[in-house]
Amino acid sequence: MKSIVKYLALLTVTIFLFAGCAKEPTEEINAAKTAVTSAVSGDAEKYVPEDTKNVNSAMQAAEDELKVQKDKLFKDYAKAKELLAKAKADAEALQANLATKMEEAKNNATAAQDAAKASIEEAKGLLENAPKGKGSMADIEALKADLKGAEDSLAEVQTAIDSKDYSGAAEKANAIKEKATGIADQVKAAMEKVGKKK
Amino acid sequence: MTLITKNTAIKILILSSLSIFLTACKDKQIPLELKMVEKQEVNLWKSGAKIYVPSEYNQYITSINKTKESLIKEKSRFAWFQDYENVQSELKNVLATGCSLENIISDKKKIKNERIFEEISFAKNRIETIKDLTEMINEGRLARKDLIKAEILLSEAVSRYNNHDYDTAEQKLNNLSEYIKSSENAILPILNRYADRSHIRKWQEMVDETIAESKAKGIPAIIVNKSERTLKVYKSGVPVWTYNVGIGRNGSLDKMHAGDNSTPEGKYKIIQKKPESRYHKALLLNYPNEEDRKNFIIAKKKGLIPAKARIGGLIEIHGGGKNSMTYGCIAMDNNKIDHIFNIVPVGTLVTIVGAVDYNNKLSSAIEGL
């Protein structure tokens, strides 16, 4: 009889060991949540959308696993911990990657802005020195208006940079540069023509 | 012996219960469809489901979440009682919905691609047309600034279109249409005169009267057509020479006052021949004539011109080149003014009109807008 009681006690202890000893990994949950919250942002969704989605999915998978274990009689949080660690690592990698990507994009935008400015200045200089005869007045006026329009658009590049829309800024700056270069080429061609006539 | 047997039997029973119990902790395999759904969801997200089928995509996500809830519930059960049949069936439904969403997105993208392509071509043509018109009427200052902004936005739209970012491309196209409109507004008041039938009729009458006088009196006459940029020399009512000319910077408009750089419209006469001019040779016209003076006074009274404006003068037909943009005069190549200078005397009729045909260059161009 004593033995029966002994074995039953062993069985109960074993069951409780399985069922009760596994506690929710609060520390890991909080660490992963903090990492994910600080990594996932509007900028992240814009610059590294796939990575952001992956981080969200990783966190969701960890939370799903936590839910599974929470409702289980015999809890085992080993997999959940693994998934939480993965979500945290992914979030940290995302944050690092985002910073690099944004810096890269910002540098691209600034370089494109500088190039556009330089092209406008070049075209301006050429227009200043363009032959100012009656024959070229119409063309010069039209080109000056073109250049003014392109120069005005430069302000939008800065606005885009300020709002962290670096790809949009670079795109606009490249378009402006293209137009300014076109204007400069037209002035050069006109100057060559005049030069030949002389 | 009986006791040992009994104890052993109990031990075996408890141990086997424990081992069965532990075995039962091992979960059953979850349906393979789950991975497929996860993959499908990522693909849908990548293909822009949020943009193309937002509400359908939300429903799809809700279905996935519901199915996952069912899955979690089943996974939480004691392994013996786990049954994924319903979950599997739900997952299959989600997959079917996802498939149909993929097709819808693909169709919508195709339609949008074609529409944006057409809009880009349309904007390109409109910009080109307006650009040509600004060159035709020398109106580079007001219209071109906005036109280049439209061109810049068009470049951006094309770039987005090439990257399959149709939404942003569409946004850029919407923005550029404002600039196109503004450019059009800058040139339309100038162009509309050339499509106005009453204006053209008046110009036709002036030309007819001049030709008739040339014929009746057997004298030369000059007709300048601003829309065609031509100068025709008539002898006894018969056109004998046609030359290309340049007109004022705002030459497409009728001259109202000094400094407006417009070329006057009306019936004039050569009042002086200048063999030595700043622009090679020149034929001075009697601008302003009586009608110009009347119109000037009316315009001033109506406040259409600055109060301090003067009527101006010194409108000539001169050399300097047909591509010239003048302050209101009519410019031609030097060898051509040499020729005219020799054949027309002081007193020759010079009639300057905007157009003589209803379907002139500028009225046709307006139709292109």
Coordinates of C-alpha atoms in Angstrom, one line a residue:
Chain A
M1 CA 0.0 0.0 0.0
K2 CA 2.9 2.3 0.9
S3 CA 4.5 1.6 -2.4
I4 CA 1.3 2.6 -4.3
V5 CA 1.2 5.9 -2.4
K6 CA 4.9 6.4 -3.2
Y7 CA 4.4 5.8 -7.0
L8 CA 1.3 7.9 -7.1
A9 CA 3.2 10.7 -5.4
L10 CA 6.0 10.4 -8.0
L11 CA 3.5 10.5 -10.8
T12 CA 1.8 13.6 -9.4
V13 CA 5.2 15.3 -8.9
T14 CA 6.2 14.4 -12.4
I15 CA 2.9 15.8 -13.8
F16 CA 3.4 19.0 -11.8
L17 CA 6.9 19.2 -13.0
F18 CA 5.8 19.2 -16.6
A19 CA 2.7 21.3 -16.1
G20 CA 3.8 23.8 -13.6
C21 CA 7.5 24.4 -13.7
A22 CA 7.5 25.9 -17.2
K23 CA 6.8 29.6 -16.7
E24 CA 6.1 32.2 -19.4
P25 CA 9.5 33.7 -20.5
T26 CA 8.4 37.3 -19.5
E27 CA 11.9 38.7 -19.8
E28 CA 12.4 37.3 -23.3
I29 CA 8.9 38.5 -24.3
N30 CA 9.6 42.0 -23.1
A31 CA 13.0 42.1 -24.7
A32 CA 11.7 41.0 -28.0
K33 CA 8.7 43.4 -27.9
T34 CA 10.9 46.3 -27.1
A35 CA 13.3 45.5 -29.9
V36 CA 10.5 45.0 -32.4
T37 CA 8.7 48.2 -31.3
S38 CA 11.7 50.4 -31.6
A39 CA 12.7 48.8 -35.0
V40 CA 9.4 48.8 -36.7
S41 CA 8.6 52.4 -37.8
G42 CA 7.2 54.4 -40.7
D43 CA 10.8 54.8 -42.0
A44 CA 11.4 51.0 -41.7
E45 CA 8.2 50.3 -43.7
K46 CA 9.4 52.7 -46.4
Y47 CA 13.0 51.8 -46.6
V48 CA 13.2 48.1 -45.7
P49 CA 9.6 46.9 -46.1
E50 CA 10.4 43.2 -46.5
D51 CA 12.7 43.1 -43.5
T52 CA 10.0 44.9 -41.5
K53 CA 7.4 42.4 -42.6
N54 CA 9.7 39.6 -41.7
V55 CA 10.2 41.0 -38.2
N56 CA 6.5 41.4 -37.6
S57 CA 5.9 37.9 -38.8
A58 CA 8.7 36.5 -36.6
M59 CA 7.1 38.3 -33.6
Q60 CA 3.7 37.0 -34.5
A61 CA 5.1 33.4 -34.8
A62 CA 6.6 33.8 -31.3
E63 CA 3.3 35.2 -29.9
D64 CA 1.3 32.3 -31.5
E65 CA 3.7 29.8 -29.9
L66 CA 3.3 31.6 -26.5
K67 CA -0.5 31.3 -26.9
V68 CA -0.2 27.6 -27.7
Q69 CA 1.9 27.0 -24.6
K70 CA -0.2 29.2 -22.4
D71 CA -3.3 27.0 -23.0
K72 CA -1.4 23.7 -22.7
L73 CA -1.5 21.5 -19.6
F74 CA 2.2 20.6 -20.1
K75 CA 3.9 23.8 -21.0
D76 CA 7.1 24.0 -22.8
Y77 CA 8.4 27.4 -23.7
A78 CA 11.6 26.3 -25.3
K79 CA 10.4 26.9 -28.9
A80 CA 8.7 30.2 -27.9
K81 CA 12.0 31.3 -26.4
E82 CA 13.8 30.4 -29.6
L83 CA 11.2 32.3 -31.7
L84 CA 11.4 35.3 -29.3
A85 CA 15.1 35.3 -29.6
K86 CA 14.8 35.2 -33.4
A87 CA 12.3 38.1 -33.5
K88 CA 14.6 40.1 -31.3
A89 CA 17.7 39.4 -33.4
D90 CA 15.7 40.2 -36.6
A91 CA 14.5 43.5 -35.1
E92 CA 18.0 44.5 -34.1
A93 CA 19.3 43.6 -37.6
L94 CA 16.5 45.6 -39.1
Q95 CA 17.3 48.6 -37.1
A96 CA 21.0 48.5 -38.1
N97 CA 20.1 47.9 -41.7
L98 CA 17.5 50.7 -41.7
A99 CA 20.1 53.2 -40.4
T100 CA 22.5 52.1 -43.2
K101 CA 19.9 52.2 -45.9
M102 CA 18.6 55.6 -44.8
E103 CA 22.1 57.0 -44.7
E104 CA 22.8 55.6 -48.1
A105 CA 19.5 57.0 -49.5
K106 CA 20.2 60.4 -47.9
N107 CA 23.7 60.5 -49.4
N108 CA 22.3 59.6 -52.8
A109 CA 19.6 62.3 -52.5
T110 CA 22.1 64.9 -51.4
A111 CA 24.5 64.0 -54.2
A112 CA 21.7 64.2 -56.7
Q113 CA 20.7 67.5 -55.3
D114 CA 24.2 68.9 -55.6
A115 CA 24.5 67.6 -59.1
A116 CA 21.2 69.3 -60.1
K117 CA 22.3 72.5 -58.5
A118 CA 25.6 72.4 -60.3
S119 CA 23.9 71.7 -63.6
I120 CA 21.6 74.7 -63.0
E121 CA 24.5 76.9 -62.2
E122 CA 26.3 75.8 -65.3
A123 CA 23.2 76.5 -67.5
K124 CA 22.8 79.9 -65.8
G125 CA 26.4 80.8 -66.5
L126 CA 26.1 79.8 -70.1
L127 CA 22.8 81.7 -70.5
E128 CA 24.5 84.8 -69.0
N129 CA 27.2 84.6 -71.7
A130 CA 24.9 83.6 -74.5
P131 CA 24.9 85.8 -77.6
K132 CA 22.2 88.4 -76.9
G133 CA 21.3 89.5 -80.4
K134 CA 17.7 90.0 -81.4
G135 CA 17.8 86.7 -83.2
S136 CA 18.5 84.7 -80.0
M137 CA 16.4 86.8 -77.6
A138 CA 13.3 84.5 -77.9
D139 CA 15.3 81.4 -77.4
I140 CA 17.2 82.9 -74.5
E141 CA 14.0 84.1 -72.8
A142 CA 12.4 80.6 -73.3
L143 CA 15.5 78.9 -71.9
K144 CA 15.6 81.3 -69.0
A145 CA 12.0 80.5 -68.2
D146 CA 12.8 76.8 -68.5
L147 CA 15.8 77.2 -66.1
K148 CA 13.7 79.2 -63.6
G149 CA 11.1 76.4 -63.6
A150 CA 13.9 73.9 -63.0
E151 CA 15.4 76.0 -60.3
D152 CA 12.1 76.5 -58.5
S153 CA 11.6 72.7 -58.5
L154 CA 14.9 72.4 -56.6
A155 CA 13.1 73.7 -53.5
E156 CA 10.9 70.6 -53.7
V157 CA 14.0 68.4 -53.5
Q158 CA 15.0 70.0 -50.2
T159 CA 11.4 69.5 -48.9
A160 CA 11.5 65.9 -49.9
I161 CA 14.9 65.5 -48.1
D162 CA 13.5 67.2 -45.0
S163 CA 10.6 64.8 -44.9
K164 CA 13.0 61.9 -45.3
D165 CA 11.6 61.0 -48.8
Y166 CA 15.1 60.4 -50.1
S167 CA 14.2 58.3 -53.1
G168 CA 11.7 60.9 -54.2
A169 CA 14.2 63.7 -53.7
A170 CA 16.9 61.9 -55.7
E171 CA 14.3 61.2 -58.5
K172 CA 13.3 64.8 -58.7
A173 CA 16.9 66.0 -58.5
N174 CA 17.9 63.7 -61.4
A175 CA 14.9 65.0 -63.5
I176 CA 16.0 68.6 -62.8
K177 CA 19.6 67.8 -63.7
E178 CA 18.5 66.3 -66.9
K179 CA 16.5 69.4 -67.8
A180 CA 19.2 71.8 -66.8
T181 CA 21.8 69.8 -68.8
G182 CA 19.4 69.9 -71.8
I183 CA 19.2 73.7 -71.4
A184 CA 23.0 74.0 -71.2
D185 CA 23.4 71.9 -74.3
Q186 CA 21.0 74.1 -76.2
V187 CA 22.9 77.2 -75.2
K188 CA 26.2 75.6 -76.1
A189 CA 24.8 74.5 -79.5
A190 CA 23.5 78.1 -80.1
M191 CA 26.9 79.5 -79.1
E192 CA 28.6 77.2 -81.5
K193 CA 26.3 78.2 -84.3
V194 CA 27.0 81.9 -83.6
G195 CA 30.7 81.2 -83.4
K196 CA 30.6 79.4 -86.8
K197 CA 28.7 82.3 -88.4
K198 CA 31.4 84.7 -87.3
Chain B
M1 CA 4.8 -13.8 -4.0
T2 CA 1.3 -12.6 -4.5
L3 CA 2.3 -9.2 -2.9
I4 CA 5.4 -8.8 -5.2
T5 CA 3.3 -9.6 -8.2
K6 CA 0.7 -7.1 -7.1
N7 CA 3.4 -4.4 -6.4
T8 CA 5.1 -5.0 -9.7
A9 CA 1.8 -4.9 -11.5
I10 CA 1.1 -1.5 -10.0
K11 CA 4.6 -0.2 -10.8
I12 CA 4.2 -1.4 -14.4
L13 CA 0.8 0.2 -14.6
I14 CA 2.1 3.6 -13.2
L15 CA 5.2 3.6 -15.4
S16 CA 3.3 2.6 -18.5
S17 CA 0.7 5.4 -17.7
L18 CA 3.6 7.8 -17.3
S19 CA 5.2 6.7 -20.6
I20 CA 1.9 6.8 -22.4
F21 CA 1.3 10.2 -20.8
L22 CA 4.7 11.5 -22.0
T23 CA 4.2 10.1 -25.5
A24 CA 0.9 11.9 -25.7
C25 CA 2.8 15.2 -25.2
K26 CA 4.3 14.9 -28.7
D27 CA 2.2 17.1 -31.0
K28 CA 0.7 15.8 -34.2
Q29 CA 2.1 17.3 -37.4
I30 CA 0.4 20.5 -38.4
P31 CA -1.1 20.8 -42.0
L32 CA 1.4 21.5 -44.7
E33 CA -1.0 24.1 -46.1
L34 CA 0.0 26.5 -43.4
K35 CA 3.4 27.1 -45.0
M36 CA 1.7 27.5 -48.3
V37 CA -0.6 30.1 -46.9
E38 CA 2.3 32.0 -45.2
K39 CA 4.1 32.1 -48.5
Q40 CA 1.0 33.2 -50.4
E41 CA 0.4 36.0 -48.0
V42 CA 3.9 37.3 -48.4
N43 CA 3.5 37.2 -52.2
L44 CA 0.2 39.0 -52.1
W45 CA 1.7 41.6 -49.8
K46 CA 4.6 42.0 -52.2
S47 CA 2.3 42.3 -55.2
G48 CA 0.6 45.3 -53.6
A49 CA -2.6 43.7 -52.3
K50 CA -3.0 46.5 -49.8
I51 CA -3.2 49.0 -52.7
Y52 CA -5.1 47.0 -55.3
V53 CA -7.6 45.0 -53.2
P54 CA -7.5 46.6 -49.7
S55 CA -10.8 45.4 -48.3
E56 CA -10.4 41.9 -49.8
Y57 CA -6.9 41.7 -48.5
N58 CA -8.0 42.7 -45.1
Q59 CA -10.7 40.0 -45.2
Y60 CA -8.1 37.5 -46.3
I61 CA -5.8 38.5 -43.4
T62 CA -8.7 38.1 -41.0
S63 CA -9.4 34.6 -42.4
I64 CA -5.7 33.7 -41.9
N65 CA -5.8 35.0 -38.3
K66 CA -9.0 33.1 -37.6
T67 CA -7.5 29.9 -39.0
K68 CA -4.4 30.5 -36.9
E69 CA -6.5 30.9 -33.8
S70 CA -8.1 27.5 -34.6
L71 CA -4.6 26.1 -35.2
I72 CA -3.4 27.5 -31.8
K73 CA -6.4 26.0 -30.1
E74 CA -5.7 22.6 -31.6
K75 CA -2.0 22.8 -30.9
S76 CA -2.9 23.6 -27.2
R77 CA -4.8 20.4 -26.9
F78 CA -3.5 17.3 -25.4
A79 CA -1.8 15.5 -28.4
W80 CA -4.3 12.6 -28.2
F81 CA -7.1 15.0 -28.9
Q82 CA -5.5 17.2 -31.6
D83 CA -7.4 17.1 -34.8
Y84 CA -6.3 19.4 -37.7
E85 CA -8.9 18.4 -40.2
N86 CA -11.0 21.6 -39.8
V87 CA -7.9 23.7 -39.7
Q88 CA -6.7 22.1 -42.9
S89 CA -10.0 22.7 -44.6
E90 CA -9.9 26.4 -43.4
L91 CA -6.4 26.7 -44.8
K92 CA -7.5 25.3 -48.1
N93 CA -10.2 28.0 -48.3
V94 CA -7.7 30.7 -47.5
L95 CA -5.5 29.4 -50.3
A96 CA -8.3 29.5 -52.7
T97 CA -9.2 33.1 -51.7
G98 CA -5.6 34.1 -52.0
C99 CA -5.4 32.6 -55.5
S100 CA -8.4 34.6 -56.7
L101 CA -6.9 37.7 -55.1
E102 CA -3.6 37.1 -57.0
N103 CA -5.6 37.0 -60.3
I104 CA -7.6 40.1 -59.4
I105 CA -4.4 42.0 -58.6
S106 CA -2.7 40.9 -61.8
D107 CA -5.7 42.1 -63.9
K108 CA -5.9 45.4 -62.0
K109 CA -2.2 45.9 -62.5
K110 CA -2.5 45.3 -66.2
I111 CA -5.3 47.8 -66.5
K112 CA -3.5 50.4 -64.4
N113 CA -0.3 49.9 -66.4
E114 CA -2.1 50.5 -69.7
R115 CA -4.0 53.5 -68.3
I116 CA -0.8 55.1 -66.8
F117 CA 1.0 54.5 -70.1
E118 CA -1.8 56.3 -72.0
E119 CA -1.8 59.2 -69.5
I120 CA 2.0 59.5 -69.8
S121 CA 1.7 59.6 -73.6
F122 CA -1.1 62.2 -73.4
A123 CA 0.8 64.4 -71.0
K124 CA 3.9 64.1 -73.2
N125 CA 2.0 65.2 -76.3
R126 CA 0.3 68.1 -74.5
I127 CA 3.6 69.4 -73.2
E128 CA 5.1 69.1 -76.7
T129 CA 2.1 70.9 -78.2
I130 CA 2.3 73.7 -75.7
K131 CA 6.0 74.0 -76.1
D132 CA 5.7 74.3 -79.9
L133 CA 3.0 76.9 -79.4
T134 CA 5.1 79.0 -77.1
E135 CA 7.8 78.9 -79.7
M136 CA 5.3 79.9 -82.4
I137 CA 4.1 82.9 -80.5
N138 CA 7.3 83.8 -78.7
E139 CA 5.7 83.3 -75.3
G140 CA 8.5 81.7 -73.4
R141 CA 8.4 83.7 -70.3
L142 CA 5.0 82.9 -68.7
A143 CA 4.2 79.4 -70.1
R144 CA 7.6 77.7 -70.1
K145 CA 8.4 78.0 -66.4
D146 CA 5.3 75.9 -65.5
L147 CA 5.9 73.7 -68.5
I148 CA 9.3 72.6 -67.4
K149 CA 7.9 71.8 -64.0
A150 CA 5.4 69.6 -65.7
E151 CA 8.2 68.0 -67.7
I152 CA 10.2 67.3 -64.5
L153 CA 7.1 65.7 -62.9
L154 CA 6.6 63.7 -66.1
S155 CA 10.2 62.3 -65.9
E156 CA 9.4 61.3 -62.3
A157 CA 6.2 59.7 -63.3
V158 CA 7.9 57.7 -66.1
S159 CA 10.6 56.6 -63.6
R160 CA 7.9 55.4 -61.2
Y161 CA 5.9 53.8 -64.0
N162 CA 9.1 51.8 -65.0
N163 CA 9.4 50.7 -61.4
H164 CA 5.8 49.5 -61.5
D165 CA 4.9 52.0 -58.8
Y166 CA 1.7 53.0 -60.6
D167 CA 0.2 54.8 -57.6
T168 CA 3.0 57.3 -57.3
A169 CA 3.2 57.7 -61.1
E170 CA -0.5 58.5 -61.1
Q171 CA 0.0 61.1 -58.3
K172 CA 2.8 62.7 -60.3
L173 CA 0.6 62.8 -63.4
N174 CA -2.2 64.5 -61.4
N175 CA 0.2 67.1 -60.1
L176 CA 1.7 67.9 -63.5
S177 CA -1.7 68.5 -65.1
E178 CA -2.0 71.6 -62.9
Y179 CA 1.2 73.0 -64.4
I180 CA 0.1 72.1 -67.9
K181 CA -3.2 73.9 -67.3
S182 CA -1.4 76.9 -66.0
S183 CA 0.9 77.0 -69.1
E184 CA -2.2 76.7 -71.3
N185 CA -3.8 79.6 -69.4
A186 CA -0.8 81.7 -70.1
I187 CA -1.0 81.3 -73.9
L188 CA -4.7 80.8 -74.6
P189 CA -5.6 84.5 -74.4
I190 CA -3.0 85.1 -77.1
L191 CA -4.1 82.1 -79.2
N192 CA -7.8 82.6 -78.9
R193 CA -7.7 85.7 -81.1
Y194 CA -6.6 83.5 -83.9
A195 CA -9.5 81.2 -83.5
D196 CA -12.0 84.0 -83.2
R197 CA -14.0 84.2 -86.4
S198 CA -15.0 87.9 -86.1
H199 CA -11.4 88.8 -85.6
I200 CA -10.3 86.8 -88.7
R201 CA -13.2 88.3 -90.7
K202 CA -12.0 91.8 -89.8
W203 CA -8.4 90.9 -90.8
Q204 CA -9.7 89.4 -94.1
E205 CA -11.5 92.6 -94.9
M206 CA -8.4 94.6 -94.3
V207 CA -6.4 92.4 -96.6
D208 CA -9.1 92.4 -99.3
E209 CA -9.3 96.2 -99.2
T210 CA -5.5 96.6 -99.5
I211 CA -5.3 94.2 -102.4
A212 CA -8.2 95.9 -104.1
E213 CA -6.5 99.3 -103.7
S214 CA -3.2 97.9 -105.0
K215 CA -5.1 96.5 -108.0
A216 CA -7.2 99.6 -108.6
K217 CA -4.3 102.0 -108.4
G218 CA -1.7 99.7 -109.9
I219 CA 0.6 100.3 -106.9
P220 CA 2.6 97.8 -104.7
A221 CA 1.3 96.7 -101.3
I222 CA 2.6 94.7 -98.5
I223 CA 0.6 92.2 -96.4
V224 CA 2.1 90.9 -93.2
N225 CA 0.5 87.8 -91.8
K226 CA 1.6 87.3 -88.1
S227 CA 0.3 83.7 -87.7
E228 CA 2.2 82.6 -90.8
R229 CA 5.2 84.9 -90.1
T230 CA 5.1 86.0 -93.8
L231 CA 5.4 89.2 -95.7
K232 CA 3.8 89.3 -99.1
V233 CA 4.5 91.9 -101.7
Y234 CA 1.7 92.6 -104.1
K235 CA 2.0 94.4 -107.5
S236 CA -1.3 95.7 -108.9
G237 CA -3.2 93.3 -106.6
V238 CA -1.1 90.3 -107.6
P239 CA 1.2 88.6 -105.0
V240 CA 4.7 88.5 -106.4
W241 CA 7.1 87.8 -103.5
T242 CA 6.6 86.1 -100.1
Y243 CA 9.2 86.3 -97.4
N244 CA 9.5 84.9 -93.9
V245 CA 9.6 87.5 -91.1
G246 CA 10.1 87.8 -87.4
I247 CA 7.8 89.9 -85.3
G248 CA 7.7 91.4 -81.8
R249 CA 8.5 89.5 -78.6
N250 CA 4.8 89.7 -77.9
G251 CA 4.1 90.0 -81.6
S252 CA 1.1 87.7 -81.6
L253 CA -0.8 90.4 -79.7
D254 CA -2.0 93.7 -81.1
K255 CA 0.1 96.6 -80.1
M256 CA -1.6 98.7 -77.3
H257 CA 1.2 101.0 -76.0
A258 CA 4.9 101.7 -76.0
G259 CA 7.1 99.0 -74.6
D260 CA 4.5 96.1 -74.9
N261 CA 6.7 94.5 -77.6
S262 CA 3.6 93.7 -79.6
T263 CA 3.3 94.1 -83.4
P264 CA 0.5 96.4 -84.4
E265 CA -2.4 95.2 -86.5
G266 CA -4.0 97.5 -89.0
K267 CA -3.6 99.4 -92.3
Y268 CA -0.5 101.5 -92.5
K269 CA 1.8 103.2 -95.0
I270 CA 5.5 103.5 -95.4
I271 CA 6.3 107.0 -94.4
Q272 CA 10.1 106.9 -94.6
K273 CA 12.8 104.7 -96.1
K274 CA 16.0 104.5 -94.1
P275 CA 18.9 103.2 -96.2
E276 CA 21.1 103.2 -93.1
S277 CA 19.5 101.7 -90.1
R278 CA 20.7 99.9 -87.0
Y279 CA 19.1 96.9 -88.5
H280 CA 20.6 97.2 -92.0
K281 CA 17.8 99.0 -93.8
A282 CA 14.4 100.0 -92.6
L283 CA 10.9 101.1 -93.8
L284 CA 9.2 103.3 -91.2
L285 CA 5.4 102.8 -90.9
N286 CA 2.9 105.4 -89.8
Y287 CA 2.1 103.7 -86.5
P288 CA 0.1 104.9 -84.6
N289 CA -2.6 105.6 -87.1
E290 CA -5.9 107.2 -86.3
E291 CA -7.5 103.9 -85.2
D292 CA -4.6 103.0 -83.0
R293 CA -4.9 106.4 -81.3
K294 CA -8.7 105.8 -80.7
N295 CA -8.1 102.3 -79.4
F296 CA -5.3 103.6 -77.1
I297 CA -7.6 106.2 -75.6
I298 CA -10.4 103.6 -75.0
A299 CA -7.9 101.1 -73.5
K300 CA -6.6 103.7 -71.2
K301 CA -10.1 104.7 -70.1
K302 CA -11.0 101.1 -69.5
G303 CA -7.8 100.6 -67.5
L304 CA -6.6 98.0 -69.9
I305 CA -3.2 99.6 -70.1
P306 CA -1.1 101.5 -67.5
A307 CA -2.2 105.0 -66.8
K308 CA 1.2 106.4 -67.6
A309 CA 1.6 104.4 -70.8
R310 CA 2.5 106.1 -74.0
I311 CA 1.3 105.0 -77.4
G312 CA 4.8 104.5 -78.8
G313 CA 5.9 104.5 -82.4
L314 CA 8.9 103.7 -84.7
I315 CA 7.4 100.6 -86.0
E316 CA 9.5 99.5 -89.0
I317 CA 10.0 96.7 -91.5
H318 CA 13.8 96.2 -91.1
G319 CA 16.6 93.8 -91.6
G320 CA 18.5 91.9 -88.9
G321 CA 17.2 88.4 -89.7
K322 CA 13.9 86.7 -90.0
N323 CA 14.5 84.8 -86.8
S324 CA 14.7 88.0 -84.9
M325 CA 12.4 88.8 -82.0
T326 CA 11.8 92.5 -82.1
Y327 CA 10.3 95.2 -79.9
G328 CA 7.2 95.2 -82.2
C329 CA 8.8 95.7 -85.7
I330 CA 8.8 93.3 -88.6
A331 CA 12.3 91.8 -89.2
M332 CA 13.6 90.1 -92.2
D333 CA 16.8 88.8 -93.7
N334 CA 19.1 91.6 -94.9
N335 CA 19.1 90.5 -98.5
K336 CA 15.3 90.4 -98.5
I337 CA 14.9 93.9 -97.1
D338 CA 17.5 95.0 -99.7
H339 CA 15.1 93.7 -102.4
I340 CA 12.0 95.2 -101.0
F341 CA 13.7 98.5 -100.2
N342 CA 14.4 98.9 -103.9
I343 CA 10.9 98.1 -105.1
V344 CA 8.5 99.9 -102.7
P345 CA 8.2 103.6 -102.6
V346 CA 7.2 105.8 -99.6
G347 CA 3.4 105.7 -99.4
T348 CA 3.2 101.9 -100.0
L349 CA 0.3 100.3 -98.2
V350 CA 1.3 97.9 -95.4
T351 CA -1.4 95.9 -93.8
I352 CA -0.5 93.8 -90.8
V353 CA -3.0 91.1 -89.7
G354 CA -3.1 88.2 -87.4
A355 CA -4.4 85.7 -89.8
V356 CA -6.4 85.4 -93.0
D357 CA -7.7 81.9 -92.8
Y358 CA -10.0 80.4 -90.2
N359 CA -7.7 77.3 -90.2
N360 CA -4.5 79.2 -89.5
K361 CA -1.5 77.7 -87.8
L362 CA -2.5 79.0 -84.3
S363 CA -6.2 78.1 -84.5
S364 CA -5.2 74.6 -85.5
A365 CA -2.8 74.4 -82.7
I366 CA -5.5 75.3 -80.2
E367 CA -7.4 72.3 -81.3
G368 CA -4.4 70.1 -80.4
L369 CA -4.8 71.2 -76.7

